[in-house]
C-alpha cells in the first residue's frame, strides 16, 4: 500500500494508498474534533490537506455521535470522502485516566469505516524502566490481538517505550513482526512541549532501526513544523496536528521555526491568505471565535508550507542542509544534532549515492552528514595508491584537477579538504567537486579533517613536490580506476578496465564521457556527479570479478525474462540483494542462479528491497536479451 | 527628517519624512521602470510598498517622457502620490558607458519633483586603488556641487570606493560633512551577484563608521532578501529592488534565503497570494508576460516579508539571532560573520543594554554578539571582588544564585558559563540569566570561554569550596554593589549604597525590587533584566561621585526647565554626552553647568544624540523640580 517515489536518505516522497484515496507523503493530517469543527474539512483541503485524523474515543463516548457513525460512517461525520485516520483515545486515557476496552475500540474504528485505525496503546511518560517495559509488553499484546479484529481497515500499531531507547527498539521490533500497515511513534507530545528534541531524535532513530521500511511512520502528536525537517530526515512520513487549533485558542501563531503570541506581534510576518488580507491589529480586535478561526487557518497554512518545503528539499537532495539550518533556531535542536551525528553510520545505509544540489556547508554538523561520512570511509578503505610517494596540497579551487601540472606529478596527489583527504583522482565525484565551504570553517570540522588526513597518510610516504618526477601521463587511467574502486569496491577498476582502453572525453568540457575497452563500451561517466553508469559490458566484467552477492540484486526466476527485456525490477520480485547497495547505486541484476540479467540503478537498499511489497526497486538500464 | 523609534543595536525602526509622506524604515523601495510598468504602483502598495524608486536617466533620455515629467512631475508618471526617490543613472553609466552631465541630472530630478534625488556618482567595480581613489574624489566633488543645486529636494550622496575599505571610509567621511539627507552605499550590485557577502559587510561597516547616524543609509541595488537581516543589523535603512522583476523575467523565484528556478520546482513553497491561488504547474504553463507578472508579485511578497520579519526581530531584540541563523544558509554569509566578529568592539557602542527576548545561542558567532562582548569586557574591567579567595563552579541551572549555599560562601563564586566567567552577584543581569545554550556548544565558544576564565583568574586566588567559610550573610549587598559597578562603572556601588541600606524584595519571586538608603529610595531593580533604574536620589549620588561628563547628557540651558518638569530630552537640545552611554542606559541629565536636572533612560548613544536633529534622545524618568 506504500511505495517510495523518490528519496533523500531516509526521507522519502511516497504514495500511500487507502480505501478512500491516495496520500502523498510526507503528509500532515489535521485533527478534526467532530464536536467542534472550527474549520471545515473542505476549507482545509484547499490549504493542502489530503487526509484527516479524528478521535474515535470522542465519537464512541457520545451516544448520538456513535450511533450516527456506526450508521453513516466516520467519513459522513467529518464531511470528507477522502482518507480518514482514527486515533483510539490512548492519549486521553493517559491524560484523563479514562479506561477504554482496547479491542472494542479497534472494532469500533473498523465498524465506523475508518481507513486507518489505531490500537489502544499505553502512553508511558514518567514511568520508570520496569513500568515502561510492562507497558510496552501490554501495548504489543494489544496490537497482536487488534490485528485480528481490524478487518480490512489498516491498523496503526504505535511504538511506545517512554524515553528508554532500548524499550523503543524492543517495542518496534515486536510490532514489526505483525506487519501492520502503519507504525506510529507515540508518546512524543510531552517531549515536544518541553522541546526535548534530542530525546525525540533518539526515539525516532531507535524505532526506525527496527520498523519495516515499507511502512509509513507517523510521528504522533508532533504538529509543530519546527520538527518536520528533522523528523522527515529520520524517516517519518506522517504527522497530525491538533496544534493548529490548540495554539489558536491560546492566541499563538505558529511559524516554521517558532511560535509567537499575538500580543507580541505588531505586524504580520506571514504572507498566507489570512495574514495578507487582514492586519495584526484587525486580528487582535476580532471576536474571540472569529480570531481563533483565522489564527487556526494561519497555523495550518504555515504547517503545510513546511511540509512542502521539506518535499522540495527531498527532491533537490538537500534536506540535511535544511535540518542543520533549522537546528540553529533553537539550542535544543542543536542537541538533537548530536544524536544524529552519533548515528551517521546507520544513516549512511540509506543515503543516496549523489544528489541534485551541491553539498553546502551549514556549520559544524555538515561534515557528519551521511554522505560526508561515506566519502571519508570509502576513501580510507577503497583508494588504492598508484605511486610510492605522496604529495599533499592545501585546499584549492575545484575541481582540483583543473591544475594540469598536478596530473603529471609522479606521486599520489592528496588535497586536504574540509572533508578530509581527497586523492586527486576523486576530485570530481559527488560531493567533492559539488561542495561549497566558507574559508572560515569551524574548529571541529578543521580538526576532523586534519585527523582524517593524518590517518590517511599513515601508510604513505609524504614528500615535497620537488622530490617527485613530473612526467606522468596516465592520469585519466588512474582516475577511472579510482572512481571505479570508490564506487563499486576495491579491484573494480582493474576488473573493468583491461585490454585496449580508450577514454572518450567531451569536446566542450574536457570531461570523461565514456570508457571503451577492446572496442566495447564499458561505462559512461555522469558529468553531474562524476560517477559511472554501467553498460552491459561493464556489468559483465564486474559480475565475473566480484563474488556473489556483491553488487547483485537477485530476482525471482519468474521475473527474469522481463528484466532481460529491459523491464524494471519491482520490489516484490527481489529475493535477495547485496548489503552494500545504497540508493541510486549501479547494480547487477541476476537470477536465483546468479545468472547475469542486466544492469540498472536502484532506488532502494537491501532492507527496503526485501521489505517493500510495492514499487520499483531497480530501474533497469539494459537487459541481456541473448542467452 | 529622520528619527529613531526603537532599535536593536545599529538596526533601527525609524520614521523618515518626505514631502510626499512618511516612510517607516527599514523599507524596501521597488524600482519602477516608467517605460514598462509590469506592476502598477497601486498593486505594490497593497503588498507593503510605501515608496518607489525610478530612474531619472530613463525619463531624461526619452524626450516625450522628459517633457511630461517636467510638466506633470514624476509622481504623475508613476501614478503614485507618495514618496518617490529617483536614481541618477550612475549604474547605467557604468554598465553601458553612457555619459551624463552630473549637475544637469540633479537639477532635472529636482525639476521633476523627486522627493529624494541621487547624485551622479562613479561606480568603481574593477578599478585599482588609485583609480578608485580618483573616482571617489570625483564623486565627492559632484556631491558637493549637487548639494547647491538640489533645491528643496532631499539628496542622496552615494558612498563609493570599490572594494577598498579605506576608500569607503574616506568617501563616507567627506560626504558626511555635506549633511545630505540620505547616504546610499553604492557599487554593491556586482558583489551581490557574486555573493561576496563578506565584502558587502565590510563596505557597510566602514561606511557606517563615518556616516552621520541621523541619516538613513540606503544599500543601493541590494534587493535580495538574503542580505536584509545582516545589512539592517549593520545599520542600513533603505533598500531598492529591481530584482523582483529582473528575476521574474528569468523565471526565477525569490525566497528569503535563496532563489529557485521555476523549472526546478514542482510544488510551490510559498503561501503568498500568488502561490496560494495557483499551482506551480499553472504558473509554468502561463503566457510569458502573465507569468512574469505573477512571479514578480511573488518576488515582491517575499521581499517585503523579509523586511517585516527583520522589523519584528528589531522589536524583540533578537536580530543577531536572525542574522546568524541566516548565515547558515550560504557559506558566503558565514564568511561575512567573520567580518562582523572583527568589528564587535565598534558594534558594542550602538548595542542596547538589554533586550526583550532571551539570548539564544545560534552557533559559534553568538558569543561574539556585541552584547556578549560587552558582558565579558565589563566583568573583566568592572567587577570588584569581595573576598581574597575565589571558588570556581561549572555551569549550572540559571539563575545560579538559586543555590542558596553559594551565597553563603566566604569567597567570590565564579561560574564558568559559555559567556566566560560570571561572578555569582551578576547572575541575574541580561543576558546571563536570560540565555539559552545547548549542552553541546561548539569548540570555539568553549575555548573562548575558557580563555576568558583563565584571564579573569589571573589576579585571583582560586581555591576549593572546602577551603572557605560558609557563613557570609551579605550576598544582597554584594549583589547590588556588583550590579551597580557593572551597570554604571567602578565605584558606583559604594557611591550609591551607603548609610543604612534596606534591600526590599518581591514577596512572590524573592527578587530584589528596591534599595532604600537612609530612608531614601535610591534605585529599583527591573525583574526582566536585573538592571537598576535610577531614582532621583540615586542620580544625585552618582552625579556627585562621578566626575563630568561620566553618565551625563548635557542639555541646552533653554531646555533645562522642561527637563525639571519631567519632559523628555529631544536630540536637538543635547549639547554633549558621555561617550560610554549606550542605548537604553540610565543617564544623568545635566545643564551646561553640570547642574543635575533629572534621571532618564536614553534611546541614543552620544554620537547619535549629537547628530540627530529630530526625535527623542532620553526618556526622562524624573526631573528635579526644586532648585
mmCIF file of N, CA and C in Angstrom, chain A residues 332-427:
data_model
loop_
_atom_site.group_PDB
_atom_site.id
_atom_site.type_symbol
_atom_site.label_atom_id
_atom_site.label_comp_id
_atom_site.label_asym_id
_atom_site.label_seq_id
_atom_site.Cartn_x
_atom_site.Cartn_y
_atom_site.Cartn_z
ATOM 1 N N UNK A 332 17.909 23.489 21.648
ATOM 2 C CA UNK A 332 17.528 22.091 21.835
ATOM 3 C C UNK A 332 17.594 21.298 20.538
ATOM 4 N N UNK A 333 17.398 21.979 19.425
ATOM 5 C CA UNK A 333 17.542 21.288 18.142
ATOM 6 C C UNK A 333 19.011 20.980 17.880
ATOM 7 N N UNK A 334 19.887 21.847 18.348
ATOM 8 C CA UNK A 334 21.321 21.579 18.194
ATOM 9 C C UNK A 334 21.715 20.347 19.004
ATOM 10 N N UNK A 335 21.060 20.171 20.146
ATOM 11 C CA UNK A 335 21.345 18.978 20.940
ATOM 12 C C UNK A 335 20.921 17.721 20.186
ATOM 13 N N UNK A 336 19.821 17.830 19.447
ATOM 14 C CA UNK A 336 19.372 16.681 18.647
ATOM 15 C C UNK A 336 20.389 16.338 17.560
ATOM 16 N N UNK A 337 21.101 17.357 17.055
ATOM 17 C CA UNK A 337 22.107 17.104 16.019
ATOM 18 C C UNK A 337 23.205 16.172 16.535
ATOM 19 N N UNK A 338 23.435 16.247 17.822
ATOM 20 C CA UNK A 338 24.450 15.396 18.431
ATOM 21 C C UNK A 338 24.033 13.921 18.336
ATOM 22 N N UNK A 339 22.747 13.677 18.574
ATOM 23 C CA UNK A 339 22.209 12.315 18.474
ATOM 24 C C UNK A 339 22.313 11.818 17.026
ATOM 25 N N UNK A 340 21.997 12.703 16.110
ATOM 26 C CA UNK A 340 22.037 12.334 14.697
ATOM 27 C C UNK A 340 23.466 12.005 14.274
ATOM 28 N N UNK A 341 24.386 12.837 14.707
ATOM 29 C CA UNK A 341 25.804 12.629 14.403
ATOM 30 C C UNK A 341 26.259 11.244 14.872
ATOM 31 N N UNK A 342 25.810 10.854 16.043
ATOM 32 C CA UNK A 342 26.223 9.557 16.579
ATOM 33 C C UNK A 342 25.653 8.389 15.786
ATOM 34 N N UNK A 343 24.649 8.654 14.983
ATOM 35 C CA UNK A 343 24.021 7.595 14.206
ATOM 36 C C UNK A 343 24.360 7.664 12.729
ATOM 37 N N UNK A 344 25.446 8.360 12.402
ATOM 38 C CA UNK A 344 25.720 8.568 10.983
ATOM 39 C C UNK A 344 26.049 7.276 10.245
ATOM 40 N N UNK A 345 26.591 6.326 10.959
ATOM 41 C CA UNK A 345 26.923 5.063 10.304
ATOM 42 C C UNK A 345 25.639 4.380 9.815
ATOM 43 N N UNK A 346 24.639 4.375 10.660
ATOM 44 C CA UNK A 346 23.354 3.778 10.282
ATOM 45 C C UNK A 346 22.671 4.602 9.186
ATOM 46 N N UNK A 347 22.751 5.910 9.311
ATOM 47 C CA UNK A 347 22.116 6.779 8.309
ATOM 48 C C UNK A 347 22.744 6.585 6.925
ATOM 49 N N UNK A 348 24.027 6.261 6.921
ATOM 50 C CA UNK A 348 24.718 6.083 5.638
ATOM 51 C C UNK A 348 24.128 4.934 4.832
ATOM 52 N N UNK A 349 23.576 3.939 5.513
ATOM 53 C CA UNK A 349 22.985 2.787 4.805
ATOM 54 C C UNK A 349 21.829 3.183 3.888
ATOM 55 N N UNK A 350 21.200 4.310 4.223
ATOM 56 C CA UNK A 350 20.006 4.742 3.491
ATOM 57 C C UNK A 350 20.291 5.917 2.588
ATOM 58 N N UNK A 351 21.534 6.311 2.535
ATOM 59 C CA UNK A 351 21.889 7.572 1.879
ATOM 60 C C UNK A 351 22.118 7.403 0.382
ATOM 61 N N UNK A 352 21.602 8.358 -0.373
ATOM 62 C CA UNK A 352 21.775 8.368 -1.824
ATOM 63 C C UNK A 352 23.264 8.416 -2.203
ATOM 64 N N UNK A 353 23.545 7.883 -3.377
ATOM 65 C CA UNK A 353 24.899 7.956 -3.915
ATOM 66 C C UNK A 353 25.284 9.383 -4.265
ATOM 67 N N UNK A 354 24.338 10.119 -4.830
ATOM 68 C CA UNK A 354 24.605 11.543 -5.080
ATOM 69 C C UNK A 354 23.293 12.316 -5.057
ATOM 70 N N UNK A 355 23.397 13.607 -5.165
ATOM 71 C CA UNK A 355 22.240 14.488 -5.061
ATOM 72 C C UNK A 355 22.227 15.477 -6.211
ATOM 73 N N UNK A 356 21.064 16.088 -6.379
ATOM 74 C CA UNK A 356 20.952 17.077 -7.452
ATOM 75 C C UNK A 356 21.662 18.373 -7.101
ATOM 76 N N UNK A 357 21.560 18.760 -5.823
ATOM 77 C CA UNK A 357 22.158 20.031 -5.410
ATOM 78 C C UNK A 357 23.546 19.809 -4.819
ATOM 79 N N UNK A 358 24.345 20.829 -4.914
ATOM 80 C CA UNK A 358 25.681 20.772 -4.329
ATOM 81 C C UNK A 358 25.590 20.616 -2.809
ATOM 82 N N UNK A 359 26.659 20.126 -2.236
ATOM 83 C CA UNK A 359 26.796 19.998 -0.792
ATOM 84 C C UNK A 359 27.177 21.372 -0.256
ATOM 85 N N UNK A 360 26.262 21.975 0.497
ATOM 86 C CA UNK A 360 26.561 23.297 1.048
ATOM 87 C C UNK A 360 26.861 23.152 2.532
ATOM 88 N N UNK A 361 27.988 23.667 2.935
ATOM 89 C CA UNK A 361 28.360 23.654 4.348
ATOM 90 C C UNK A 361 27.395 24.540 5.131
ATOM 91 N N UNK A 362 26.825 23.973 6.187
ATOM 92 C CA UNK A 362 25.911 24.760 7.030
ATOM 93 C C UNK A 362 26.321 24.670 8.491
ATOM 94 N N UNK A 363 27.603 24.632 8.755
ATOM 95 C CA UNK A 363 28.026 24.605 10.153
ATOM 96 C C UNK A 363 28.679 23.293 10.530
ATOM 97 N N UNK A 364 28.896 23.132 11.818
ATOM 98 C CA UNK A 364 29.775 22.059 12.280
ATOM 99 C C UNK A 364 29.198 20.651 12.147
ATOM 100 N N UNK A 365 27.931 20.523 11.788
ATOM 101 C CA UNK A 365 27.387 19.175 11.614
ATOM 102 C C UNK A 365 27.432 18.707 10.162
ATOM 103 N N UNK A 366 27.758 19.614 9.251
ATOM 104 C CA UNK A 366 27.746 19.242 7.832
ATOM 105 C C UNK A 366 28.709 18.093 7.545
ATOM 106 N N UNK A 367 29.855 18.139 8.179
ATOM 107 C CA UNK A 367 30.894 17.147 7.942
ATOM 108 C C UNK A 367 30.457 15.761 8.458
ATOM 109 N N UNK A 368 29.409 15.748 9.256
ATOM 110 C CA UNK A 368 28.894 14.474 9.768
ATOM 111 C C UNK A 368 27.670 13.990 9.001
ATOM 112 N N UNK A 369 27.299 14.691 7.946
ATOM 113 C CA UNK A 369 26.193 14.206 7.110
ATOM 114 C C UNK A 369 26.572 12.833 6.595
ATOM 115 N N UNK A 370 25.559 11.970 6.411
ATOM 116 C CA UNK A 370 25.872 10.611 5.962
ATOM 117 C C UNK A 370 26.717 10.569 4.695
ATOM 118 N N UNK A 371 26.489 11.510 3.796
ATOM 119 C CA UNK A 371 27.240 11.443 2.540
ATOM 120 C C UNK A 371 28.705 11.842 2.739
ATOM 121 N N UNK A 372 28.973 12.692 3.719
ATOM 122 C CA UNK A 372 30.359 13.066 4.015
ATOM 123 C C UNK A 372 31.050 11.900 4.721
ATOM 124 N N UNK A 373 30.309 11.268 5.598
ATOM 125 C CA UNK A 373 30.850 10.097 6.297
ATOM 126 C C UNK A 373 31.237 9.007 5.300
ATOM 127 N N UNK A 374 30.346 8.777 4.321
ATOM 128 C CA UNK A 374 30.645 7.757 3.310
ATOM 129 C C UNK A 374 31.902 8.109 2.524
ATOM 130 N N UNK A 375 32.001 9.356 2.142
ATOM 131 C CA UNK A 375 33.153 9.810 1.367
ATOM 132 C C UNK A 375 34.447 9.495 2.121
ATOM 133 N N UNK A 376 34.464 9.871 3.402
ATOM 134 C CA UNK A 376 35.660 9.654 4.213
ATOM 135 C C UNK A 376 35.975 8.167 4.329
ATOM 136 N N UNK A 377 34.930 7.389 4.580
ATOM 137 C CA UNK A 377 35.096 5.962 4.816
ATOM 138 C C UNK A 377 35.597 5.266 3.550
ATOM 139 N N UNK A 378 34.977 5.570 2.428
ATOM 140 C CA UNK A 378 35.373 4.893 1.191
ATOM 141 C C UNK A 378 36.772 5.279 0.755
ATOM 142 N N UNK A 379 37.124 6.541 0.951
ATOM 143 C CA UNK A 379 38.480 6.940 0.569
ATOM 144 C C UNK A 379 39.493 6.172 1.422
ATOM 145 N N UNK A 380 39.197 6.042 2.709
ATOM 146 C CA UNK A 380 40.085 5.290 3.604
ATOM 147 C C UNK A 380 40.189 3.830 3.159
ATOM 148 N N UNK A 381 39.069 3.256 2.806
ATOM 149 C CA UNK A 381 39.033 1.817 2.570
ATOM 150 C C UNK A 381 39.293 1.412 1.123
ATOM 151 N N UNK A 382 38.886 2.263 0.188
ATOM 152 C CA UNK A 382 38.886 1.814 -1.196
ATOM 153 C C UNK A 382 39.921 2.454 -2.103
ATOM 154 N N UNK A 383 40.548 3.516 -1.635
ATOM 155 C CA UNK A 383 41.503 4.169 -2.527
ATOM 156 C C UNK A 383 42.790 3.360 -2.579
ATOM 157 N N UNK A 384 43.210 3.028 -3.792
ATOM 158 C CA UNK A 384 44.473 2.309 -3.983
ATOM 159 C C UNK A 384 45.490 3.269 -4.585
ATOM 160 N N UNK A 385 46.596 3.454 -3.874
ATOM 161 C CA UNK A 385 47.549 4.444 -4.370
ATOM 162 C C UNK A 385 48.302 3.892 -5.571
ATOM 163 N N UNK A 386 48.809 4.805 -6.395
ATOM 164 C CA UNK A 386 49.469 4.420 -7.637
ATOM 165 C C UNK A 386 50.978 4.561 -7.557
ATOM 166 N N UNK A 387 51.414 5.391 -6.621
ATOM 167 C CA UNK A 387 52.846 5.684 -6.525
ATOM 168 C C UNK A 387 53.340 5.370 -5.116
ATOM 169 N N UNK A 388 54.627 5.274 -4.968
ATOM 170 C CA UNK A 388 55.197 5.055 -3.636
ATOM 171 C C UNK A 388 55.114 6.328 -2.807
ATOM 172 N N UNK A 389 55.252 7.453 -3.506
ATOM 173 C CA UNK A 389 55.297 8.724 -2.796
ATOM 174 C C UNK A 389 53.994 9.503 -2.950
ATOM 175 N N UNK A 390 53.730 10.299 -1.938
ATOM 176 C CA UNK A 390 52.527 11.126 -1.982
ATOM 177 C C UNK A 390 52.893 12.576 -1.713
ATOM 178 N N UNK A 391 52.183 13.463 -2.391
ATOM 179 C CA UNK A 391 52.384 14.897 -2.174
ATOM 180 C C UNK A 391 51.064 15.467 -1.671
ATOM 181 N N UNK A 392 51.167 16.304 -0.656
ATOM 182 C CA UNK A 392 49.962 16.839 -0.033
ATOM 183 C C UNK A 392 49.780 18.305 -0.390
ATOM 184 N N UNK A 393 48.539 18.684 -0.719
ATOM 185 C CA UNK A 393 48.243 20.076 -1.070
ATOM 186 C C UNK A 393 47.156 20.635 -0.168
ATOM 187 N N UNK A 394 47.229 21.935 0.000
ATOM 188 C CA UNK A 394 46.152 22.642 0.677
ATOM 189 C C UNK A 394 44.926 22.641 -0.238
ATOM 190 N N UNK A 395 43.784 22.868 0.362
ATOM 191 C CA UNK A 395 42.544 23.038 -0.391
ATOM 192 C C UNK A 395 42.726 24.128 -1.450
ATOM 193 N N UNK A 396 42.181 23.906 -2.648
ATOM 194 C CA UNK A 396 42.301 24.914 -3.715
ATOM 195 C C UNK A 396 41.015 24.936 -4.527
ATOM 196 N N UNK A 397 41.043 25.699 -5.592
ATOM 197 C CA UNK A 397 39.838 25.815 -6.393
ATOM 198 C C UNK A 397 39.424 24.457 -6.972
ATOM 199 N N UNK A 398 38.111 24.273 -7.063
ATOM 200 C CA UNK A 398 37.621 22.978 -7.520
ATOM 201 C C UNK A 398 37.202 23.026 -8.974
ATOM 202 N N UNK A 399 37.205 21.939 -9.729
ATOM 203 C CA UNK A 399 37.847 20.688 -9.354
ATOM 204 C C UNK A 399 39.367 20.829 -9.379
ATOM 205 N N UNK A 400 40.001 20.155 -8.429
ATOM 206 C CA UNK A 400 41.451 20.325 -8.260
ATOM 207 C C UNK A 400 42.236 19.985 -9.522
ATOM 208 N N UNK A 401 41.714 19.011 -10.271
ATOM 209 C CA UNK A 401 42.468 18.529 -11.423
ATOM 210 C C UNK A 401 42.485 19.534 -12.567
ATOM 211 N N UNK A 402 41.848 20.685 -12.347
ATOM 212 C CA UNK A 402 41.964 21.739 -13.335
ATOM 213 C C UNK A 402 43.432 22.192 -13.451
ATOM 214 N N UNK A 403 44.159 22.022 -12.359
ATOM 215 C CA UNK A 403 45.575 22.383 -12.354
ATOM 216 C C UNK A 403 46.321 21.274 -13.087
ATOM 217 N N UNK A 404 46.599 21.522 -14.347
ATOM 218 C CA UNK A 404 47.148 20.470 -15.197
ATOM 219 C C UNK A 404 48.438 19.856 -14.655
ATOM 220 N N UNK A 405 49.286 20.676 -14.022
ATOM 221 C CA UNK A 405 50.600 20.142 -13.642
ATOM 222 C C UNK A 405 50.466 19.072 -12.551
ATOM 223 N N UNK A 406 49.382 19.157 -11.771
ATOM 224 C CA UNK A 406 49.191 18.155 -10.720
ATOM 225 C C UNK A 406 49.040 16.753 -11.312
ATOM 226 N N UNK A 407 48.370 16.707 -12.447
ATOM 227 C CA UNK A 407 48.105 15.402 -13.066
ATOM 228 C C UNK A 407 49.398 14.724 -13.520
ATOM 229 N N UNK A 408 50.424 15.530 -13.717
ATOM 230 C CA UNK A 408 51.675 14.981 -14.258
ATOM 231 C C UNK A 408 52.650 14.534 -13.178
ATOM 232 N N UNK A 409 52.335 14.885 -11.950
ATOM 233 C CA UNK A 409 53.248 14.501 -10.865
ATOM 234 C C UNK A 409 53.297 12.984 -10.730
ATOM 235 N N UNK A 410 54.500 12.473 -10.536
ATOM 236 C CA UNK A 410 54.652 11.031 -10.351
ATOM 237 C C UNK A 410 54.523 10.707 -8.868
ATOM 238 N N UNK A 411 53.353 11.048 -8.352
ATOM 239 C CA UNK A 411 53.066 10.835 -6.927
ATOM 240 C C UNK A 411 51.554 10.871 -6.749
ATOM 241 N N UNK A 412 51.098 10.252 -5.667
ATOM 242 C CA UNK A 412 49.695 10.407 -5.322
ATOM 243 C C UNK A 412 49.526 11.840 -4.845
ATOM 244 N N UNK A 413 48.579 12.570 -5.451
ATOM 245 C CA UNK A 413 48.341 13.947 -5.022
ATOM 246 C C UNK A 413 47.134 13.936 -4.094
ATOM 247 N N UNK A 414 47.350 14.407 -2.887
ATOM 248 C CA UNK A 414 46.265 14.396 -1.909
ATOM 249 C C UNK A 414 45.942 15.834 -1.521
ATOM 250 N N UNK A 415 44.687 16.200 -1.642
ATOM 251 C CA UNK A 415 44.276 17.554 -1.262
ATOM 252 C C UNK A 415 43.617 17.492 0.113
ATOM 253 N N UNK A 416 44.030 18.377 0.998
ATOM 254 C CA UNK A 416 43.434 18.413 2.332
ATOM 255 C C UNK A 416 42.195 19.303 2.312
ATOM 256 N N UNK A 417 41.052 18.674 2.088
ATOM 257 C CA UNK A 417 39.804 19.427 2.011
ATOM 258 C C UNK A 417 39.108 19.381 3.365
ATOM 259 N N UNK A 418 38.084 20.201 3.565
ATOM 260 C CA UNK A 418 37.330 20.105 4.825
ATOM 261 C C UNK A 418 36.724 18.711 5.033
ATOM 262 N N UNK A 419 36.514 17.955 3.968
ATOM 263 C CA UNK A 419 36.013 16.585 4.087
ATOM 264 C C UNK A 419 37.085 15.636 4.613
ATOM 265 N N UNK A 420 38.325 16.075 4.584
ATOM 266 C CA UNK A 420 39.443 15.197 4.878
ATOM 267 C C UNK A 420 40.265 15.047 3.610
ATOM 268 N N UNK A 421 41.088 13.978 3.519
ATOM 269 C CA UNK A 421 41.979 13.835 2.362
ATOM 270 C C UNK A 421 41.202 13.458 1.093
ATOM 271 N N UNK A 422 41.498 14.141 0.004
ATOM 272 C CA UNK A 422 40.866 13.809 -1.284
ATOM 273 C C UNK A 422 41.974 13.521 -2.293
ATOM 274 N N UNK A 423 42.097 12.263 -2.744
ATOM 275 C CA UNK A 423 43.068 11.978 -3.806
ATOM 276 C C UNK A 423 42.637 12.691 -5.094
ATOM 277 N N UNK A 424 43.605 13.214 -5.792
ATOM 278 C CA UNK A 424 43.310 13.999 -6.990
ATOM 279 C C UNK A 424 42.381 13.265 -7.964
ATOM 280 N N UNK A 425 42.523 11.945 -8.037
ATOM 281 C CA UNK A 425 41.715 11.163 -8.986
ATOM 282 C C UNK A 425 40.231 11.206 -8.642
ATOM 283 N N UNK A 426 39.894 11.545 -7.390
ATOM 284 C CA UNK A 426 38.495 11.521 -6.966
ATOM 285 C C UNK A 426 37.905 12.922 -6.842
ATOM 286 N N UNK A 427 38.562 13.873 -7.470
ATOM 287 C CA UNK A 427 38.148 15.254 -7.210
ATOM 288 C C UNK A 427 36.864 15.650 -7.909
#
